[in-house]
């Protein structure tokens, strides 16, 4: 009908749809931790079809760090499976563009889009926060993103270390966090390590996110999960001619709900 | 040392390694249900690199039916991640070879191997049987493989219906089976349907495996899981020029142990 409004009634939008629209309009420019809580967040890796098979195989070989929610057709600008109506060119607050491994961050990649680009939507650990908080596990402090000495299993140009997120939890919180994150096998699942992070070569002096660490507060246990910053780091190592990702800590917010145990 | 035996001491082989060796030597020619119980079994799809990206995306879009354990490099004959020392050309008792969608079954594909072939190792529900039996759920009778009216999400030439395995269980067994298979998200995970199979268009008159069904025994509940026969059926529909798969019910036996909750 001719009088059907073209702009959706904002009252009918879910928090996830609203957040994507806010990023598109430039109203959401912050990191996405805590935004649209209860919806699964994802990292994006966008690359030419010529590199897509190697990257798909890389993700399969490193499912813990790179669990794939969706792979789009070449040129597609919408994540039709996990975020119908989305625009992958605009719906993130910040993108990292890599040219031969050199990074530049931008708020929009519409001008860079090409018909041969395929988008990989990769589950992120930001997703668990609501589930953890509801279970009484604090999520606001003691969090880091760290490089480790664990290698990924390479494919083609894609290689580099596993990047982890580390949280410091009480022993009781650690047990609950292991139980809860096991329920999200497509968001990195259970931790890959608990206890001294130096055992997996975690770089405590130069964290990717968070302050340098000399010692841990008494009574708190380091718990470490594979992290979807791994594909970003791999993009930099691969030095592919052209590639774009979500900037670290800026997630793509999907319509998948964390209360539903689902295989994407 | 020169006196090191070249042939491994069979006493030191695991049941999985022994089963692969038996298939290679032509001693194992039966279906693999019940063989090397406790090791994860897989379906194989082997196709040229030119079709591999479309098939990788197809598997991602249909993770429930096509959960990928490993993707080999082009030409590789070993599943080095999930079955080191295996030979993908010989270690299955039976292969299905598809030429333009026409199927021929053979016991060995060494003579058909090419440098551009990539192998997809796809988790199979045969895997759960030990876990189910240990939990008191019967696994020997009331089992079918059925076509449904549920479409897969296509990619390139790959399309077709979701194929399911159906078991008839008591209500108490059904609850345990749902709990247990949820622990195997990379082996189809939880059921996709319980109750009347006609609700998802299951073809009870022409089962792929099992006798036609007119009515169900009183007191038993149909429980239906996505099945790794799906990629075999999709291969036939796609009518790609050349493709090979494991024959239905003939599994590739991996070194992954079902007692370990692991992401491959």
Coordinates of C-alpha atoms in Angstrom, one line a residue:
Chain A
X1 CA 0.0 0.0 0.0
X2 CA 1.2 3.5 -0.8
X3 CA 0.9 4.8 2.7
X4 CA 3.0 2.1 4.3
X5 CA 5.9 3.9 6.0
X6 CA 9.3 3.2 4.5
X7 CA 11.2 4.0 7.7
X8 CA 10.4 1.4 10.3
X9 CA 8.6 2.5 13.4
X10 CA 11.4 2.6 16.0
X11 CA 9.1 1.4 18.7
X12 CA 8.9 -2.0 16.9
X13 CA 12.7 -2.5 16.6
X14 CA 14.5 -4.9 18.8
X15 CA 17.5 -3.6 20.8
X16 CA 19.8 -5.4 18.2
X17 CA 18.1 -3.7 15.2
X18 CA 18.2 -0.4 17.0
X19 CA 21.9 -0.7 17.8
X20 CA 22.7 -1.5 14.1
X21 CA 20.6 1.5 13.0
X22 CA 22.3 3.7 15.5
X23 CA 25.8 2.7 14.2
X24 CA 24.5 3.3 10.6
X25 CA 23.4 6.8 11.5
X26 CA 26.6 7.6 13.4
X27 CA 24.8 7.8 16.8
X28 CA 26.6 4.7 18.2
X29 CA 30.3 5.3 18.1
X30 CA 31.5 3.6 21.3
X31 CA 32.7 0.1 21.8
X32 CA 29.8 -2.4 21.9
X33 CA 30.3 -4.0 25.2
X34 CA 27.0 -3.7 27.1
X35 CA 25.1 -2.6 24.0
X36 CA 21.9 -4.7 23.2
X37 CA 22.7 -7.1 26.0
X38 CA 21.3 -10.5 25.3
X39 CA 22.1 -10.5 21.6
X40 CA 25.1 -12.4 20.2
X41 CA 27.9 -10.1 19.0
X42 CA 30.3 -11.0 16.3
X43 CA 33.6 -9.9 14.8
X44 CA 33.6 -9.3 11.0
X45 CA 36.3 -10.3 8.5
X46 CA 35.6 -9.0 5.0
X47 CA 37.9 -10.2 2.2
X48 CA 38.0 -10.8 -1.6
X49 CA 36.6 -14.1 -2.9
X50 CA 40.2 -15.0 -4.0
X51 CA 41.2 -15.4 -0.4
X52 CA 37.9 -16.8 0.9
X53 CA 38.6 -20.5 0.6
X54 CA 41.9 -20.2 2.5
X55 CA 40.2 -18.1 5.2
X56 CA 37.3 -20.5 5.5
X57 CA 39.7 -23.4 5.9
X58 CA 41.7 -21.3 8.5
X59 CA 38.5 -20.7 10.5
X60 CA 37.6 -24.4 10.4
X61 CA 41.1 -25.3 11.7
X62 CA 40.8 -22.8 14.5
X63 CA 37.1 -23.1 15.4
X64 CA 37.8 -22.3 19.0
X65 CA 39.1 -18.8 18.1
X66 CA 37.2 -18.3 14.8
X67 CA 33.7 -19.9 15.1
X68 CA 31.8 -18.8 12.0
X69 CA 28.1 -17.7 12.3
X70 CA 27.7 -16.8 8.6
X71 CA 29.5 -16.4 5.3
X72 CA 27.9 -14.1 2.8
X73 CA 27.8 -14.5 -1.0
X74 CA 30.3 -12.4 -2.9
X75 CA 29.2 -8.7 -3.0
X76 CA 26.3 -9.2 -0.5
X77 CA 26.0 -6.3 1.9
X78 CA 23.5 -8.0 4.3
X79 CA 24.1 -10.8 6.9
X80 CA 20.8 -12.3 5.8
X81 CA 21.0 -15.3 8.1
X82 CA 22.0 -13.8 11.5
X83 CA 20.9 -10.1 11.0
X84 CA 18.3 -9.7 8.3
X85 CA 18.1 -6.1 7.2
X86 CA 21.6 -5.3 8.3
X87 CA 24.1 -3.4 6.2
X88 CA 27.6 -4.8 6.7
X89 CA 29.1 -1.6 5.3
X90 CA 27.7 0.7 8.0
X91 CA 26.4 -1.2 10.9
X92 CA 29.6 -1.4 12.9
X93 CA 30.8 1.7 14.8
X94 CA 34.4 1.2 13.7
X95 CA 36.1 -0.9 11.0
X96 CA 39.8 -1.7 10.5
X97 CA 41.0 -1.6 6.9
X98 CA 44.2 -3.5 6.1
X99 CA 46.2 -2.8 3.0
X100 CA 49.2 -5.1 2.8
X101 CA 48.9 -5.5 6.5
X102 CA 48.8 -1.8 7.3
X103 CA 45.8 -0.8 9.4
X104 CA 43.6 2.2 9.2
X105 CA 40.4 2.6 11.2
X106 CA 37.3 4.1 9.7
X107 CA 33.6 4.5 10.8
X108 CA 32.1 3.3 7.4
X109 CA 33.3 1.2 4.5
X110 CA 30.6 1.9 1.9
X111 CA 33.2 3.7 -0.3
X112 CA 35.5 0.6 -0.2
X113 CA 32.9 -2.0 -1.1
X114 CA 33.5 -4.3 -4.0
X115 CA 31.4 -7.0 -5.8
X116 CA 34.0 -9.7 -4.9
X117 CA 34.0 -9.1 -1.1
X118 CA 32.7 -11.9 1.2
X119 CA 32.0 -11.3 4.8
X120 CA 32.7 -13.8 7.6
X121 CA 30.6 -13.2 10.8
X122 CA 32.6 -14.7 13.7
X123 CA 31.1 -15.3 17.2
X124 CA 32.5 -13.1 19.9
X125 CA 32.9 -13.6 23.7
X126 CA 31.3 -10.2 24.4
X127 CA 28.2 -12.3 23.9
X128 CA 28.4 -14.0 27.3
X129 CA 28.4 -11.0 29.5
X130 CA 24.6 -11.0 30.2
X131 CA 24.6 -14.7 30.9
X132 CA 27.6 -14.3 33.3
X133 CA 26.1 -11.3 35.1
X134 CA 22.8 -13.0 35.6
X135 CA 24.7 -15.9 37.2
X136 CA 26.4 -13.5 39.5
X137 CA 29.8 -13.4 37.8
X138 CA 31.2 -9.8 37.6
X139 CA 32.1 -8.8 34.0
X140 CA 33.1 -5.2 34.4
X141 CA 36.6 -5.3 35.7
X142 CA 39.8 -7.4 35.4
X143 CA 39.6 -8.1 31.7
X144 CA 42.4 -8.2 29.1
X145 CA 43.1 -9.2 25.5
X146 CA 46.5 -10.8 25.2
X147 CA 48.7 -12.4 22.7
X148 CA 49.9 -15.9 23.5
X149 CA 52.7 -18.3 22.3
X150 CA 50.0 -20.7 21.1
X151 CA 50.1 -20.9 17.3
X152 CA 47.0 -21.1 15.1
X153 CA 46.9 -23.9 12.5
X154 CA 47.7 -22.0 9.4
X155 CA 46.1 -22.0 5.9
X156 CA 47.5 -20.2 2.9
X157 CA 48.6 -16.7 4.0
X158 CA 46.7 -16.9 7.3
X159 CA 48.8 -17.6 10.3
X160 CA 49.7 -16.1 13.7
X161 CA 49.2 -16.7 17.4
X162 CA 46.0 -17.4 19.2
X163 CA 44.8 -14.2 20.9
X164 CA 42.9 -14.7 24.2
X165 CA 40.6 -12.8 26.5
X166 CA 41.5 -13.1 30.2
X167 CA 39.3 -12.4 33.1
X168 CA 40.2 -12.6 36.8
X169 CA 37.5 -14.4 38.7
X170 CA 37.0 -15.9 42.2
X171 CA 37.2 -19.7 42.2
X172 CA 33.4 -19.9 42.5
X173 CA 32.9 -17.5 39.6
X174 CA 35.5 -19.4 37.6
X175 CA 33.5 -22.6 37.9
X176 CA 30.2 -20.9 36.9
X177 CA 32.0 -19.2 34.0
X178 CA 33.3 -22.5 32.7
X179 CA 29.9 -24.1 32.9
X180 CA 28.1 -21.2 31.2
X181 CA 30.6 -20.6 28.4
X182 CA 30.5 -24.3 27.5
X183 CA 26.9 -23.6 26.5
X184 CA 28.2 -21.3 23.7
X185 CA 30.4 -23.6 21.5
X186 CA 30.0 -21.1 18.7
X187 CA 31.3 -18.2 20.8
X188 CA 34.6 -19.8 21.7
X189 CA 33.1 -22.2 24.2
X190 CA 34.9 -23.2 27.4
X191 CA 38.2 -21.6 28.4
X192 CA 41.4 -22.8 26.8
X193 CA 43.4 -22.2 30.0
X194 CA 43.0 -21.5 33.7
X195 CA 45.7 -20.5 36.1
X196 CA 49.1 -18.9 35.3
X197 CA 48.8 -17.3 31.8
X198 CA 52.5 -17.6 31.4
X199 CA 52.0 -21.3 30.8
X200 CA 50.6 -20.5 27.4
X201 CA 53.0 -17.7 26.8
X202 CA 50.5 -14.9 27.3
X203 CA 52.2 -11.5 26.9
X204 CA 51.4 -9.8 30.2
X205 CA 53.8 -6.8 29.5
X206 CA 52.1 -5.7 26.3
X207 CA 48.4 -6.5 26.4
X208 CA 46.3 -5.7 23.3
X209 CA 43.6 -4.4 25.6
X210 CA 44.2 -3.6 29.3
X211 CA 47.1 -2.4 31.4
X212 CA 50.4 -4.3 31.8
X213 CA 50.3 -6.9 34.6
X214 CA 53.1 -7.7 37.1
X215 CA 51.1 -9.7 39.6
X216 CA 47.6 -10.9 40.2
X217 CA 45.4 -9.9 43.1
X218 CA 45.2 -12.6 45.8
X219 CA 42.3 -14.9 45.6
X220 CA 41.5 -14.4 41.9
X221 CA 42.0 -17.0 39.2
X222 CA 43.0 -16.1 35.6
X223 CA 40.6 -17.7 33.2
X224 CA 41.5 -17.4 29.5
X225 CA 39.3 -17.9 26.4
X226 CA 40.2 -18.0 22.7
X227 CA 39.2 -14.6 21.3
X228 CA 37.8 -13.3 18.0
X229 CA 40.5 -10.7 18.0
X230 CA 42.6 -13.6 16.6
X231 CA 41.3 -13.2 13.0
X232 CA 42.1 -9.4 13.2
X233 CA 45.7 -10.3 14.3
X234 CA 45.9 -12.9 11.6
X235 CA 44.8 -10.4 9.0
X236 CA 47.7 -8.2 10.0
X237 CA 50.2 -11.1 9.9
X238 CA 48.9 -12.3 6.5
X239 CA 49.6 -8.9 4.9
X240 CA 46.9 -9.7 2.3
X241 CA 46.5 -6.9 -0.3
X242 CA 43.1 -5.9 1.0
X243 CA 41.0 -7.0 3.9
X244 CA 38.6 -5.3 6.4
X245 CA 37.6 -6.3 9.9
X246 CA 35.6 -5.0 12.8
X247 CA 37.9 -3.0 15.0
X248 CA 38.8 -4.8 18.3
X249 CA 36.0 -4.4 20.9
X250 CA 33.6 -3.0 18.2
X251 CA 31.1 -5.9 17.6
X252 CA 28.5 -6.5 14.9
X253 CA 25.3 -7.1 16.8
X254 CA 23.3 -10.0 15.4
X255 CA 19.6 -11.0 16.0
X256 CA 20.7 -14.3 17.6
X257 CA 19.6 -14.3 21.2
X258 CA 21.9 -15.7 23.9
X259 CA 19.0 -17.2 25.9
X260 CA 18.4 -19.5 23.0
X261 CA 21.0 -22.3 22.7
X262 CA 21.3 -22.4 19.0
X263 CA 23.7 -23.6 16.3
X264 CA 23.9 -20.7 13.8
Chain B
X1 CA 67.7 -47.2 14.5
X2 CA 67.9 -49.8 11.7
X3 CA 66.0 -52.4 13.6
X4 CA 63.0 -50.3 14.3
X5 CA 60.0 -52.1 12.8
X6 CA 58.3 -50.3 9.9
X7 CA 55.0 -52.0 10.4
X8 CA 53.5 -50.7 13.7
X9 CA 53.1 -53.3 16.5
X10 CA 49.4 -54.0 16.3
X11 CA 49.3 -54.3 20.1
X12 CA 50.0 -50.6 20.3
X13 CA 47.2 -49.5 18.0
X14 CA 44.1 -47.8 19.3
X15 CA 40.8 -49.3 18.2
X16 CA 40.4 -46.4 15.8
X17 CA 43.8 -46.9 14.2
X18 CA 43.1 -50.7 14.0
X19 CA 39.8 -50.1 12.3
X20 CA 41.3 -47.8 9.7
X21 CA 44.1 -50.3 9.0
X22 CA 41.5 -53.1 8.7
X23 CA 39.5 -51.1 6.1
X24 CA 42.8 -50.3 4.3
X25 CA 43.7 -54.0 4.2
X26 CA 40.1 -55.1 3.1
X27 CA 39.4 -56.8 6.4
X28 CA 36.7 -54.4 7.4
X29 CA 34.0 -54.3 4.8
X30 CA 30.9 -53.9 6.9
X31 CA 29.1 -50.7 8.0
X32 CA 30.9 -49.1 10.8
X33 CA 28.1 -48.9 13.4
X34 CA 29.5 -50.4 16.6
X35 CA 33.1 -50.4 15.2
X36 CA 35.7 -48.7 17.5
X37 CA 33.0 -47.6 19.9
X38 CA 34.0 -44.4 21.7
X39 CA 35.7 -42.8 18.7
X40 CA 34.0 -40.1 16.7
X41 CA 33.0 -41.2 13.3
X42 CA 32.7 -39.0 10.3
X43 CA 31.2 -38.8 6.8
X44 CA 33.7 -37.8 4.0
X45 CA 33.0 -35.5 1.1
X46 CA 35.9 -35.2 -1.4
X47 CA 35.7 -32.7 -4.2
X48 CA 37.9 -30.6 -6.5
X49 CA 39.3 -27.3 -5.1
X50 CA 37.1 -25.5 -7.7
X51 CA 34.0 -26.5 -5.8
X52 CA 35.5 -26.3 -2.3
X53 CA 34.6 -22.7 -1.4
X54 CA 30.9 -23.3 -2.4
X55 CA 30.9 -26.5 -0.4
X56 CA 32.6 -24.9 2.7
X57 CA 30.0 -22.1 2.7
X58 CA 27.2 -24.7 2.2
X59 CA 28.5 -26.6 5.3
X60 CA 28.6 -23.4 7.3
X61 CA 25.0 -22.5 6.3
X62 CA 23.9 -26.0 7.4
X63 CA 26.1 -26.7 10.4
X64 CA 23.5 -28.8 12.1
X65 CA 23.6 -31.3 9.2
X66 CA 27.2 -30.7 8.0
X67 CA 29.5 -30.0 11.1
X68 CA 33.0 -29.9 9.7
X69 CA 35.8 -31.6 11.7
X70 CA 38.6 -31.0 9.2
X71 CA 39.2 -29.7 5.7
X72 CA 42.4 -31.0 4.1
X73 CA 44.8 -29.1 1.8
X74 CA 44.4 -29.9 -1.9
X75 CA 45.8 -33.3 -2.8
X76 CA 46.4 -34.3 0.9
X77 CA 45.6 -38.0 1.5
X78 CA 45.8 -37.8 5.3
X79 CA 43.3 -36.3 7.8
X80 CA 46.3 -34.9 9.8
X81 CA 44.2 -33.1 12.5
X82 CA 41.6 -35.8 13.4
X83 CA 43.3 -39.0 12.2
X84 CA 47.1 -38.7 11.9
X85 CA 48.5 -41.5 9.8
X86 CA 45.2 -42.1 8.1
X87 CA 44.8 -42.6 4.3
X88 CA 41.6 -41.0 3.0
X89 CA 41.8 -43.1 -0.2
X90 CA 41.6 -46.5 1.6
X91 CA 40.5 -46.2 5.2
X92 CA 36.8 -46.3 4.5
X93 CA 35.1 -49.7 3.8
X94 CA 33.0 -48.2 1.1
X95 CA 33.0 -45.0 -1.0
X96 CA 30.3 -43.5 -3.3
X97 CA 31.7 -41.9 -6.4
X98 CA 29.5 -39.4 -8.2
X99 CA 30.0 -38.4 -11.8
X100 CA 27.4 -35.8 -12.9
X101 CA 25.3 -37.0 -10.0
X102 CA 25.4 -40.7 -10.9
X103 CA 26.6 -42.9 -8.1
X104 CA 28.9 -45.9 -8.1
X105 CA 30.1 -47.6 -4.9
X106 CA 33.7 -48.8 -4.6
X107 CA 35.9 -50.1 -1.8
X108 CA 39.0 -47.9 -2.6
X109 CA 39.5 -44.6 -4.4
X110 CA 43.3 -44.6 -4.8
X111 CA 43.1 -44.9 -8.6
X112 CA 40.7 -41.9 -8.7
X113 CA 42.9 -39.5 -6.5
X114 CA 43.9 -36.1 -7.9
X115 CA 46.1 -33.3 -6.7
X116 CA 43.2 -30.9 -6.6
X117 CA 41.0 -32.9 -4.3
X118 CA 40.0 -31.5 -0.9
X119 CA 38.5 -33.7 1.8
X120 CA 35.8 -32.5 4.2
X121 CA 35.5 -34.6 7.3
X122 CA 32.0 -34.2 8.7
X123 CA 30.8 -35.3 12.1
X124 CA 28.4 -38.2 12.2
X125 CA 25.7 -39.3 14.6
X126 CA 27.0 -42.8 14.7
X127 CA 29.3 -41.2 17.3
X128 CA 26.8 -41.0 20.1
X129 CA 25.9 -44.7 20.3
X130 CA 28.4 -45.5 23.1
X131 CA 27.4 -42.5 25.1
X132 CA 23.7 -43.4 24.7
X133 CA 24.2 -47.0 25.6
X134 CA 26.2 -46.1 28.7
X135 CA 23.3 -43.9 29.7
X136 CA 20.8 -46.8 29.3
X137 CA 19.3 -45.7 25.9
X138 CA 18.9 -48.6 23.5
X139 CA 20.5 -47.9 20.1
X140 CA 20.2 -51.2 18.3
X141 CA 16.6 -51.0 16.9
X142 CA 14.1 -48.5 15.7
X143 CA 16.4 -46.4 13.6
X144 CA 15.8 -44.9 10.2
X145 CA 17.4 -42.4 7.8
X146 CA 14.7 -40.3 6.1
X147 CA 14.3 -37.5 3.7
X148 CA 12.4 -34.5 4.9
X149 CA 10.7 -31.4 3.4
X150 CA 13.1 -29.1 5.2
X151 CA 15.3 -27.4 2.7
X152 CA 19.0 -26.8 3.3
X153 CA 20.3 -23.2 2.8
X154 CA 21.9 -23.6 -0.6
X155 CA 25.3 -22.3 -2.0
X156 CA 26.4 -22.6 -5.6
X157 CA 25.4 -26.0 -7.0
X158 CA 24.8 -27.5 -3.5
X159 CA 21.1 -27.7 -2.5
X160 CA 18.6 -30.3 -1.4
X161 CA 16.6 -31.4 1.6
X162 CA 17.8 -32.0 5.1
X163 CA 18.2 -35.7 5.7
X164 CA 17.5 -36.9 9.3
X165 CA 18.1 -40.0 11.4
X166 CA 15.1 -41.0 13.4
X167 CA 15.1 -43.2 16.5
X168 CA 12.0 -44.3 18.5
X169 CA 12.6 -44.0 22.2
X170 CA 10.7 -44.1 25.4
X171 CA 9.9 -40.7 26.9
X172 CA 12.6 -41.2 29.5
X173 CA 15.1 -42.3 26.9
X174 CA 14.2 -39.3 24.7
X175 CA 15.0 -36.8 27.5
X176 CA 18.4 -38.5 28.1
X177 CA 19.1 -38.6 24.4
X178 CA 18.4 -34.8 24.1
X179 CA 20.7 -34.0 27.0
X180 CA 23.5 -36.3 25.8
X181 CA 23.5 -35.2 22.1
X182 CA 23.5 -31.6 23.1
X183 CA 27.0 -32.3 24.4
X184 CA 28.1 -33.0 20.8
X185 CA 27.4 -29.7 18.9
X186 CA 29.8 -30.9 16.2
X187 CA 28.0 -34.1 15.7
X188 CA 24.6 -32.6 14.8
X189 CA 23.9 -31.7 18.5
X190 CA 20.4 -31.8 19.8
X191 CA 17.4 -33.2 17.8
X192 CA 15.8 -30.9 15.3
X193 CA 12.4 -32.4 15.9
X194 CA 10.5 -34.7 18.4
X195 CA 7.1 -36.2 17.8
X196 CA 5.2 -36.7 14.6
X197 CA 7.8 -36.8 11.8
X198 CA 5.2 -35.8 9.2
X199 CA 5.4 -32.3 10.7
X200 CA 8.7 -31.8 9.0
X201 CA 7.7 -33.7 5.9
X202 CA 9.7 -36.9 6.7
X203 CA 9.2 -39.4 4.0
X204 CA 8.0 -42.5 6.0
X205 CA 7.1 -44.5 2.9
X206 CA 10.5 -44.5 1.2
X207 CA 13.2 -44.4 3.9
X208 CA 16.8 -44.1 2.8
X209 CA 17.6 -46.7 5.5
X210 CA 15.0 -48.8 7.3
X211 CA 11.6 -50.3 6.4
X212 CA 8.6 -48.2 5.4
X213 CA 6.5 -47.0 8.4
X214 CA 2.8 -47.0 8.7
X215 CA 2.3 -46.5 12.4
X216 CA 4.5 -46.2 15.5
X217 CA 4.6 -48.6 18.4
X218 CA 2.6 -47.3 21.4
X219 CA 4.7 -45.6 24.0
X220 CA 7.6 -44.7 21.8
X221 CA 8.5 -41.1 20.8
X222 CA 10.1 -40.3 17.4
X223 CA 13.2 -38.3 17.9
X224 CA 14.9 -36.8 14.8
X225 CA 18.4 -35.5 14.3
X226 CA 20.0 -33.8 11.3
X227 CA 22.2 -36.4 9.6
X228 CA 25.5 -36.5 7.8
X229 CA 23.8 -38.4 4.9
X230 CA 22.6 -34.8 4.0
X231 CA 25.9 -34.0 2.2
X232 CA 25.7 -37.3 0.3
X233 CA 22.2 -36.4 -0.8
X234 CA 23.3 -32.9 -1.7
X235 CA 26.1 -34.3 -3.8
X236 CA 23.6 -36.2 -5.9
X237 CA 21.4 -33.2 -6.3
X238 CA 24.3 -30.9 -7.2
X239 CA 25.2 -33.2 -10.1
X240 CA 28.8 -31.8 -9.9
X241 CA 31.1 -33.3 -12.5
X242 CA 33.2 -35.3 -10.0
X243 CA 32.8 -35.9 -6.2
X244 CA 33.3 -38.7 -3.8
X245 CA 31.8 -39.4 -0.4
X246 CA 31.6 -42.1 2.2
X247 CA 28.8 -44.5 1.4
X248 CA 25.9 -44.0 3.8
X249 CA 26.5 -45.9 7.1
X250 CA 30.1 -46.4 6.3
X251 CA 32.0 -44.0 8.6
X252 CA 35.5 -42.7 8.7
X253 CA 36.8 -43.4 12.2
X254 CA 38.7 -40.5 13.7
X255 CA 41.0 -40.4 16.7
X256 CA 38.7 -38.0 18.5
X257 CA 37.3 -39.6 21.6
X258 CA 33.6 -39.2 22.5
X259 CA 34.4 -39.0 26.2
X260 CA 36.3 -35.8 25.6
X261 CA 34.1 -32.8 25.1
X262 CA 36.1 -31.2 22.4
X263 CA 35.8 -28.7 19.6
X264 CA 37.6 -30.2 16.6

